[in-house]
Amino acid sequence: MGGLWVLVICGREKERILKVAPVYKTISELNAIFRDSVAQILGYVKTGSPGLFPNEAYKKVRFAWQKGGAPGWGVDDDVVFIRVVQIPDPYNLQREVISIDEGGLYKERMSYTRVLALQINVYGPLSWENGQSILDGFYDVGIREELGKSRVYPVPVKADLLRRPELWEGRWWERVDLSLNFNELVVREKDSGYFQEIVLPTVATN
């Protein structure tokens, strides 16, 4: 049976959840995390300023569905497009909820796993080789540790490279597609608005 599962937590499991700071990433933040991972896999080195990688890396690794469009590229250019989407999964339906007493003001903390798919389109003469590098790169310990800092964890599932050349203006453009799954830990917190005890001042009467 479908539906949302809410589990009220106590004891040691509650202590475990309390150790994790609230964390929720927007789609823009997730896109940036994965773009930097792909850039690192393809051999670009972090510069630190103005962004994590040189501009050349961001010309090669781009976001799909950009509001302002994307600069054109040639049939001989190697370009990667990425998009992050949430996919249906039983993990998305499970919630762990705890209540926190902060001096009489209660907060509710909810934690759950969000299952994501990183969908990648790779263009260019080296599309097959770059696609294979990306697929293998997400198994690299360093890349996995970097993702772990953002509470994002690769899911070891079967993933294949799909070669899908595109016919455009009388020419065949090399293209390879792949999709990888990830689990993201989400922890959200809100005030419940309830007080454990309210002490009212007393007024002496004669």
CSV table of C-alpha atoms in Angstrom, one decimal:
chain,number,residue,atom,x,y,z
A,1,MET,CA,0.0,0.0,0.0
A,2,GLY,CA,1.3,3.4,-0.9
A,3,GLY,CA,1.4,6.5,1.2
A,4,LEU,CA,3.7,8.5,3.6
A,5,TRP,CA,5.2,6.6,6.5
A,6,VAL,CA,6.0,8.6,9.6
A,7,LEU,CA,8.0,7.0,12.4
A,8,VAL,CA,8.3,8.8,15.7
A,9,ILE,CA,11.8,8.2,17.1
A,10,CYS,CA,13.1,8.0,20.7
A,11,GLY,CA,16.1,6.6,22.6
A,12,ARG,CA,19.4,6.1,20.9
A,13,GLU,CA,18.0,6.6,17.4
A,14,LYS,CA,16.8,10.0,18.5
A,15,GLU,CA,20.3,10.8,19.8
A,16,ARG,CA,21.7,9.8,16.4
A,17,ILE,CA,19.4,12.1,14.5
A,18,LEU,CA,20.1,15.0,16.9
A,19,LYS,CA,23.8,14.9,16.0
A,20,VAL,CA,23.0,15.7,12.3
A,21,ALA,CA,22.5,19.4,11.7
A,22,PRO,CA,19.4,20.4,9.6
A,23,VAL,CA,20.3,20.2,5.9
A,24,TYR,CA,18.2,20.8,2.9
A,25,LYS,CA,19.6,21.5,-0.6
A,26,THR,CA,17.8,23.4,-3.4
A,27,ILE,CA,17.9,22.1,-6.9
A,28,SER,CA,20.4,24.8,-7.8
A,29,GLU,CA,22.7,23.6,-5.0
A,30,LEU,CA,22.4,20.0,-6.1
A,31,ASN,CA,23.2,20.9,-9.7
A,32,ALA,CA,26.3,22.8,-8.6
A,33,ILE,CA,27.5,19.9,-6.5
A,34,PHE,CA,27.2,17.4,-9.3
A,35,ARG,CA,28.6,19.8,-11.9
A,36,ASP,CA,31.7,20.2,-9.8
A,37,SER,CA,32.0,16.5,-9.4
A,38,VAL,CA,31.8,15.9,-13.1
A,39,ALA,CA,34.4,18.6,-13.8
A,40,GLN,CA,36.8,17.1,-11.3
A,41,ILE,CA,36.3,13.6,-12.9
A,42,LEU,CA,37.1,15.0,-16.3
A,43,GLY,CA,40.4,16.3,-15.1
A,44,TYR,CA,39.8,20.0,-14.2
A,45,VAL,CA,41.6,21.3,-11.2
A,46,LYS,CA,40.0,23.5,-8.5
A,47,THR,CA,41.1,27.2,-8.6
A,48,GLY,CA,39.1,28.4,-5.6
A,49,SER,CA,38.3,31.8,-7.2
A,50,PRO,CA,36.0,33.0,-8.6
A,51,GLY,CA,34.4,29.6,-8.7
A,52,LEU,CA,35.7,26.2,-7.7
A,53,PHE,CA,36.9,25.4,-11.3
A,54,PRO,CA,38.1,27.5,-14.2
A,55,ASN,CA,35.6,28.9,-16.6
A,56,GLU,CA,36.6,26.4,-19.2
A,57,ALA,CA,35.3,23.6,-17.0
A,58,TYR,CA,31.9,25.3,-16.8
A,59,LYS,CA,31.8,25.7,-20.6
A,60,LYS,CA,32.3,22.0,-20.9
A,61,VAL,CA,30.0,20.8,-18.1
A,62,ARG,CA,26.7,22.6,-18.3
A,63,PHE,CA,23.2,22.6,-16.7
A,64,ALA,CA,20.3,21.4,-18.8
A,65,TRP,CA,17.2,23.5,-18.9
A,66,GLN,CA,19.0,26.8,-18.4
A,67,LYS,CA,16.6,29.8,-18.2
A,68,GLY,CA,18.8,31.9,-20.4
A,69,GLY,CA,19.6,29.1,-22.8
A,70,ALA,CA,23.1,27.8,-23.4
A,71,PRO,CA,26.0,28.9,-25.7
A,72,GLY,CA,26.1,26.9,-29.0
A,73,TRP,CA,28.8,24.3,-29.6
A,74,GLY,CA,30.2,22.6,-32.7
A,75,VAL,CA,30.1,19.0,-33.8
A,76,ASP,CA,33.7,18.6,-32.8
A,77,ASP,CA,33.3,20.1,-29.3
A,78,ASP,CA,33.1,17.8,-26.2
A,79,VAL,CA,30.3,19.1,-24.0
A,80,VAL,CA,28.4,17.5,-21.1
A,81,PHE,CA,24.9,18.4,-19.9
A,82,ILE,CA,23.6,17.4,-16.5
A,83,ARG,CA,20.2,17.5,-14.8
A,84,VAL,CA,19.1,16.4,-11.3
A,85,VAL,CA,15.7,14.9,-10.8
A,86,GLN,CA,14.0,13.1,-7.9
A,87,ILE,CA,12.8,9.6,-8.8
A,88,PRO,CA,10.0,7.5,-7.3
A,89,ASP,CA,11.4,5.2,-4.6
A,90,PRO,CA,10.0,3.7,-1.3
A,91,TYR,CA,12.7,5.6,0.6
A,92,ASN,CA,11.0,8.8,-0.4
A,93,LEU,CA,8.0,7.8,1.6
A,94,GLN,CA,9.7,7.2,4.9
A,95,ARG,CA,10.0,10.0,7.5
A,96,GLU,CA,11.7,9.9,10.9
A,97,VAL,CA,10.3,12.5,13.3
A,98,ILE,CA,11.6,13.7,16.7
A,99,SER,CA,10.5,16.4,19.0
A,100,ILE,CA,13.1,18.7,20.7
A,101,ASP,CA,12.5,20.6,23.9
A,102,GLU,CA,14.4,23.9,24.0
A,103,GLY,CA,13.5,25.4,27.3
A,104,GLY,CA,9.8,24.8,26.8
A,105,LEU,CA,9.6,25.7,23.1
A,106,TYR,CA,9.3,22.5,21.1
A,107,LYS,CA,10.8,22.0,17.7
A,108,GLU,CA,10.0,19.1,15.3
A,109,ARG,CA,12.9,17.6,13.3
A,110,MET,CA,12.2,15.4,10.3
A,111,SER,CA,14.8,13.3,8.5
A,112,TYR,CA,14.5,11.2,5.4
A,113,THR,CA,16.3,10.0,2.3
A,114,ARG,CA,15.6,11.6,-1.0
A,115,VAL,CA,16.5,9.4,-4.0
A,116,LEU,CA,17.9,11.4,-6.9
A,117,ALA,CA,18.9,10.6,-10.5
A,118,LEU,CA,21.7,12.4,-12.2
A,119,GLN,CA,20.9,12.4,-15.9
A,120,ILE,CA,23.8,13.1,-18.2
A,121,ASN,CA,24.1,13.8,-21.9
A,122,VAL,CA,27.6,13.7,-23.4
A,123,TYR,CA,28.3,15.2,-26.8
A,124,GLY,CA,31.4,15.3,-29.0
A,125,PRO,CA,34.0,13.0,-30.6
A,126,LEU,CA,35.1,11.8,-27.1
A,127,SER,CA,31.5,11.4,-25.8
A,128,TRP,CA,32.0,7.6,-25.3
A,129,GLU,CA,35.3,8.0,-23.5
A,130,ASN,CA,34.1,10.9,-21.4
A,131,GLY,CA,30.9,9.0,-20.5
A,132,GLN,CA,32.9,6.1,-19.4
A,133,SER,CA,35.2,8.3,-17.3
A,134,ILE,CA,32.1,9.9,-15.6
A,135,LEU,CA,30.6,6.5,-14.9
A,136,ASP,CA,33.8,5.1,-13.4
A,137,GLY,CA,34.6,8.4,-11.6
A,138,PHE,CA,31.7,8.3,-9.3
A,139,TYR,CA,33.2,5.1,-7.8
A,140,ASP,CA,36.4,7.0,-7.0
A,141,VAL,CA,36.9,7.2,-3.2
A,142,GLY,CA,37.8,10.9,-3.3
A,143,ILE,CA,34.7,11.8,-5.3
A,144,ARG,CA,32.5,9.8,-3.0
A,145,GLU,CA,34.1,11.4,0.1
A,146,GLU,CA,33.5,14.9,-1.4
A,147,LEU,CA,29.9,14.1,-2.1
A,148,GLY,CA,29.5,12.7,1.4
A,149,LYS,CA,30.3,16.2,2.8
A,150,SER,CA,27.0,17.3,1.2
A,151,ARG,CA,25.2,14.2,2.5
A,152,VAL,CA,24.9,12.8,-1.0
A,153,TYR,CA,25.8,9.1,-1.5
A,154,PRO,CA,26.1,7.1,-4.8
A,155,VAL,CA,23.8,4.1,-5.1
A,156,PRO,CA,25.6,1.1,-6.7
A,157,VAL,CA,23.1,0.2,-9.4
A,158,LYS,CA,23.5,-1.1,-13.0
A,159,ALA,CA,24.3,1.8,-15.3
A,160,ASP,CA,25.1,1.5,-19.0
A,161,LEU,CA,26.3,4.0,-21.6
A,162,LEU,CA,23.7,4.5,-24.3
A,163,ARG,CA,25.1,5.7,-27.6
A,164,ARG,CA,22.5,7.9,-29.4
A,165,PRO,CA,24.0,10.0,-32.2
A,166,GLU,CA,21.8,12.9,-33.3
A,167,LEU,CA,21.1,13.9,-36.9
A,168,TRP,CA,21.2,17.7,-37.0
A,169,GLU,CA,21.5,19.9,-40.2
A,170,GLY,CA,22.6,16.9,-42.3
A,171,ARG,CA,25.4,15.8,-39.9
A,172,TRP,CA,25.6,13.2,-37.2
A,173,TRP,CA,26.5,14.5,-33.8
A,174,GLU,CA,28.0,11.9,-31.4
A,175,ARG,CA,26.0,11.6,-28.2
A,176,VAL,CA,26.1,9.2,-25.2
A,177,ASP,CA,23.5,9.2,-22.3
A,178,LEU,CA,23.8,7.7,-18.8
A,179,SER,CA,21.9,8.0,-15.6
A,180,LEU,CA,23.2,7.5,-12.0
A,181,ASN,CA,21.3,7.2,-8.8
A,182,PHE,CA,22.1,8.9,-5.5
A,183,ASN,CA,20.7,9.0,-1.9
A,184,GLU,CA,20.6,12.4,-0.3
A,185,LEU,CA,20.0,12.8,3.5
A,186,VAL,CA,17.5,15.5,4.2
A,187,VAL,CA,17.0,16.9,7.7
A,188,ARG,CA,14.4,19.7,8.2
A,189,GLU,CA,13.4,21.5,11.3
A,190,LYS,CA,10.5,23.7,12.3
A,191,ASP,CA,9.0,25.3,15.5
A,192,SER,CA,5.9,23.3,16.6
A,193,GLY,CA,4.6,26.3,18.6
A,194,TYR,CA,3.8,24.4,21.8
A,195,PHE,CA,5.2,25.2,25.2
A,196,GLN,CA,5.6,22.7,28.0
A,197,GLU,CA,4.8,25.1,30.8
A,198,ILE,CA,3.9,28.7,31.1
A,199,VAL,CA,4.2,30.5,34.5
A,200,LEU,CA,1.8,33.4,34.9
A,201,PRO,CA,2.5,36.1,37.5
A,202,THR,CA,0.2,36.1,40.5
A,203,VAL,CA,-1.6,39.2,41.7
A,204,ALA,CA,-2.1,39.6,45.4
A,205,THR,CA,-5.6,40.4,46.5
A,206,ASN,CA,-6.8,42.0,49.7
